[in-house]
């Protein structure tokens, strides 16, 4: 765990290398630091648990045994598939989990499976790796005095369901209300000619019951990323939600606070806290008596409505531009586009 052999890279720190274990841990933490990583259904963040482990492991191996890009992609998909199957086996996971955060459980198993595949471990070694991972993920008594039986599946989950990529750095639930808010904003502009908050008497949000993302007046960046009210009002006011939306200056704007004062929340019985079934609805109740409504049951980026490659590249270029020059950004895009032909995946 605390090996002095520092061979694995750390995101954003060109001169820093750590042991594979510590590099994987550090990069794993960084992946979720802005709540901007991908999601899946049943709900988990699949890539953040496995990609850092695979990158660290690929740098750990001697030059003549490094996996190629196709090996890397296959191992990555194995890690996704294992997480998906574990989530599908769980009855509770089909609703937003109440007792555990899925990445810490299924992510640990998925990471172990992906790394085992990348390192070409034997069947016995894979069993040991997954058994240790299971214990680290929650120490189940099921590991005591039992044999592991193979599970037979005839189709891969990845063939049926895409990953969901977030368009802005906030809790996934926010994406429904933002799309609904943007929809009703367009209606309002067509109605009034421009977005004029003074014409709005109240803003009605119809959202699922959720304690930790129902924050009427967020006072910090973190709270804003987890506030239905803030994200709906930011989308209404600015016509978009992005990195800048969560800055201190943006959060504490007077005009935004005035919109937040107008928000009323309802929890319809048919709007359940489930990423496959929930919806977001934003209604503007105008002083004139008119009501304009926007509703979203599948936001752009959801696994039922995946982002186009153009949108994914736009997101990547925007994020990477904060830390990398343009030529390096384009080099990474080219590398990933041709990953299956890469002879040495540690180049990533």
XYZ file of C-alpha atoms in Angstrom, residues 49-341:
293
model
C -13.855 4.100 -9.526
C -12.210 2.132 -12.335
C -10.367 4.562 -14.613
C -7.856 5.790 -11.970
C -7.040 2.186 -11.037
C -6.481 1.169 -14.668
C -4.294 4.200 -15.401
C -2.152 3.535 -12.326
C -1.840 -0.168 -13.117
C -0.902 0.456 -16.751
C 2.054 2.582 -15.620
C 3.087 -0.007 -13.031
C 3.867 -2.763 -15.532
C 7.317 -3.259 -17.133
C 7.738 -1.809 -20.665
C 7.505 -5.159 -22.456
C 4.249 -6.168 -20.726
C 2.196 -2.984 -20.899
C -1.398 -3.523 -22.120
C -2.397 -2.010 -25.427
C -5.329 0.330 -25.946
C -7.752 -2.469 -26.852
C -6.801 -4.354 -23.671
C -7.396 -1.160 -21.715
C -10.860 -0.612 -23.249
C -11.871 -4.211 -22.583
C -10.768 -3.994 -18.940
C -12.639 -0.696 -18.568
C -15.838 -2.243 -19.921
C -15.442 -5.257 -17.636
C -15.330 -2.840 -14.705
C -18.516 -1.126 -15.915
C -20.322 -4.406 -16.507
C -19.500 -5.786 -13.057
C -20.806 -2.624 -11.397
C -23.979 -2.726 -13.476
C -24.689 -6.350 -12.655
C -24.162 -5.789 -8.944
C -26.571 -2.843 -9.028
C -29.167 -4.861 -10.953
C -28.955 -7.666 -8.398
C -29.942 -5.206 -5.651
C -33.633 -4.468 -5.108
C -32.869 -1.368 -3.072
C -30.498 0.061 -5.694
C -33.363 0.561 -8.140
C -34.407 3.483 -5.980
C -31.962 6.116 -4.779
C -30.084 4.101 -2.124
C -30.769 5.016 1.469
C -28.192 2.892 3.261
C -24.997 3.205 1.232
C -23.390 5.261 -1.510
C -23.043 2.832 -4.453
C -19.579 3.880 -5.755
C -17.968 2.823 -2.478
C -19.474 -0.659 -2.825
C -19.921 -1.587 -6.477
C -17.075 0.717 -7.536
C -14.642 -1.224 -5.372
C -15.685 -4.509 -6.988
C -15.698 -2.993 -10.481
C -12.238 -1.554 -9.960
C -10.898 -4.915 -8.808
C -12.480 -6.711 -11.772
C -11.180 -4.166 -14.283
C -7.654 -4.263 -12.876
C -7.694 -8.063 -12.729
C -8.605 -8.115 -16.423
C -5.925 -5.566 -17.321
C -3.262 -7.552 -15.458
C -4.441 -10.866 -16.976
C -4.838 -12.485 -13.574
C -5.636 -16.185 -13.374
C -9.067 -17.382 -12.272
C -7.783 -18.035 -8.768
C -6.126 -14.623 -8.591
C -9.335 -12.963 -9.799
C -11.287 -14.713 -7.046
C -8.796 -13.489 -4.465
C -8.896 -9.939 -5.834
C -12.694 -9.789 -5.874
C -12.952 -11.442 -2.462
C -10.609 -8.870 -0.944
C -12.460 -6.073 -2.717
C -15.801 -7.350 -1.408
C -14.467 -7.333 2.119
C -13.086 -3.823 1.711
C -16.430 -2.704 0.308
C -18.385 -3.839 3.349
C -17.023 -7.019 4.966
C -19.969 -9.294 4.026
C -20.508 -12.432 6.100
C -21.408 -14.139 2.818
C -17.681 -14.543 2.225
C -17.438 -16.935 5.163
C -17.264 -20.657 4.358
C -18.898 -20.492 0.933
C -17.973 -21.228 -2.656
C -18.472 -18.611 -5.367
C -20.863 -19.834 -8.026
C -20.676 -18.505 -11.579
C -23.484 -16.288 -12.762
C -24.649 -16.944 -16.332
C -25.749 -13.968 -18.455
C -26.561 -13.941 -22.125
C -26.356 -10.256 -22.903
C -24.212 -7.417 -21.646
C -25.818 -4.498 -19.876
C -23.596 -2.195 -21.912
C -25.449 -3.310 -25.051
C -28.745 -2.073 -23.597
C -27.847 0.993 -21.584
C -25.471 3.891 -22.174
C -23.684 5.913 -19.514
C -25.146 9.303 -18.615
C -22.783 12.263 -19.007
C -23.533 15.422 -17.049
C -23.674 18.711 -18.934
C -22.820 20.767 -15.865
C -21.081 20.044 -12.542
C -23.904 19.324 -10.108
C -25.928 16.478 -8.649
C -27.609 14.432 -11.379
C -31.108 15.343 -10.164
C -30.408 18.967 -11.042
C -30.307 18.147 -14.738
C -34.053 17.495 -14.878
C -34.990 20.850 -13.362
C -32.444 22.733 -15.475
C -33.834 21.311 -18.722
C -37.373 22.073 -17.516
C -36.334 25.615 -16.529
C -34.663 26.262 -19.878
C -37.792 25.033 -21.649
C -40.111 27.352 -19.729
C -37.610 30.217 -20.101
C -37.967 29.954 -23.891
C -41.747 30.038 -23.525
C -41.448 33.121 -21.333
C -39.240 34.937 -23.843
C -41.720 34.171 -26.628
C -44.496 35.448 -24.347
C -42.845 38.632 -23.045
C -40.063 39.338 -25.556
C -37.324 38.944 -22.939
C -36.780 37.318 -19.576
C -38.238 39.790 -17.070
C -38.239 38.476 -13.477
C -40.515 41.336 -12.379
C -43.389 39.720 -14.301
C -43.094 36.520 -12.259
C -45.220 36.180 -9.115
C -44.068 32.678 -8.149
C -41.923 29.798 -9.422
C -43.390 26.365 -8.826
C -41.037 23.375 -8.757
C -42.502 19.879 -8.916
C -39.717 17.581 -7.788
C -39.234 14.275 -5.934
C -38.879 14.211 -2.165
C -35.182 14.415 -1.333
C -33.634 15.848 1.809
C -30.088 16.561 0.702
C -30.867 18.200 -2.651
C -33.806 20.310 -1.484
C -31.907 23.459 -0.430
C -33.981 26.653 -0.722
C -31.156 29.158 -0.111
C -27.703 27.622 -0.689
C -24.844 29.633 0.781
C -21.856 27.739 -0.638
C -20.657 26.222 -3.877
C -21.257 22.709 -2.578
C -24.802 23.497 -1.443
C -25.571 25.145 -4.784
C -24.542 21.999 -6.653
C -27.145 20.136 -4.582
C -30.076 22.568 -4.737
C -33.100 22.077 -6.974
C -34.098 25.667 -6.296
C -30.733 27.220 -7.134
C -30.234 25.311 -10.383
C -33.739 26.068 -11.620
C -33.337 29.789 -10.874
C -29.808 29.977 -12.334
C -31.073 28.403 -15.558
C -34.017 30.820 -15.687
C -31.849 33.868 -15.062
C -28.854 33.045 -17.278
C -30.243 30.666 -19.897
C -27.546 28.131 -19.013
C -25.774 26.425 -16.126
C -21.998 25.973 -16.213
C -18.851 26.122 -14.142
C -19.295 29.825 -13.508
C -22.792 29.313 -12.127
C -21.338 27.928 -8.892
C -18.839 30.704 -8.163
C -19.287 32.733 -4.979
C -20.182 35.855 -6.939
C -22.844 34.023 -8.940
C -24.381 32.307 -5.920
C -24.852 35.547 -3.989
C -26.266 37.718 -6.803
C -29.172 39.851 -5.680
C -31.274 39.053 -8.749
C -30.783 35.336 -8.147
C -31.753 35.674 -4.489
C -34.902 37.506 -5.544
C -35.861 34.584 -7.789
C -35.163 32.089 -4.984
C -37.597 34.033 -2.784
C -40.351 33.242 -5.307
C -39.812 29.463 -5.364
C -42.529 27.142 -4.076
C -41.887 23.387 -3.991
C -44.384 20.584 -4.522
C -43.779 16.825 -4.355
C -46.314 15.034 -6.605
C -46.943 11.413 -5.642
C -46.096 10.239 -9.150
C -42.679 11.959 -9.076
C -40.560 9.360 -7.323
C -36.890 9.731 -6.379
C -35.670 7.353 -9.056
C -33.290 8.372 -11.831
C -35.169 6.196 -14.312
C -38.668 7.464 -13.483
C -38.438 10.968 -12.009
C -39.223 14.232 -13.755
C -38.659 17.912 -13.183
C -41.352 20.519 -13.749
C -40.948 24.297 -13.530
C -44.010 26.530 -13.736
C -43.914 30.332 -13.845
C -46.983 31.931 -12.252
C -47.186 35.436 -13.705
C -48.750 38.543 -12.185
C -51.051 38.617 -15.220
C -52.577 35.321 -14.094
C -50.996 33.335 -16.919
C -49.021 30.182 -16.144
C -46.116 28.907 -18.262
C -44.835 25.375 -17.676
C -41.765 23.397 -18.691
C -41.350 19.697 -17.929
C -38.475 17.244 -18.421
C -38.587 13.468 -17.904
C -35.408 12.683 -19.859
C -32.700 15.340 -19.861
C -30.090 15.643 -22.628
C -27.249 13.454 -21.383
C -29.496 10.809 -19.767
C -28.827 7.178 -20.772
C -32.081 7.310 -22.762
C -30.954 10.499 -24.509
C -27.131 10.370 -24.602
C -24.929 13.304 -25.482
C -23.636 13.449 -29.023
C -19.915 13.113 -29.573
C -19.860 16.818 -30.424
C -21.360 17.656 -27.021
C -18.915 15.357 -25.230
C -15.968 16.979 -26.963
C -17.319 20.417 -26.102
C -17.482 19.428 -22.426
C -13.984 17.959 -22.472
C -12.428 20.936 -24.232
C -14.128 23.328 -21.830
C -12.913 21.490 -18.735
C -9.424 20.769 -20.016
C -8.886 24.353 -21.185
C -8.484 25.399 -17.540
C -5.297 23.336 -17.185
C -3.965 22.413 -20.637
C -2.996 24.282 -23.822
C -5.053 23.623 -26.937
C -2.474 21.392 -28.634
C -2.377 19.028 -25.665
C -6.155 18.914 -25.486
C -6.383 17.918 -29.142
C -3.601 15.357 -28.671
C -5.614 13.692 -25.905
C -8.735 13.634 -28.073
C -6.808 11.999 -30.905
C -5.297 9.475 -28.489
C -8.659 8.471 -27.058
C -10.308 8.354 -30.492
C -7.726 5.775 -31.532
C -7.452 3.960 -28.223
C -8.139 0.517 -29.646
C -5.048 0.900 -31.870
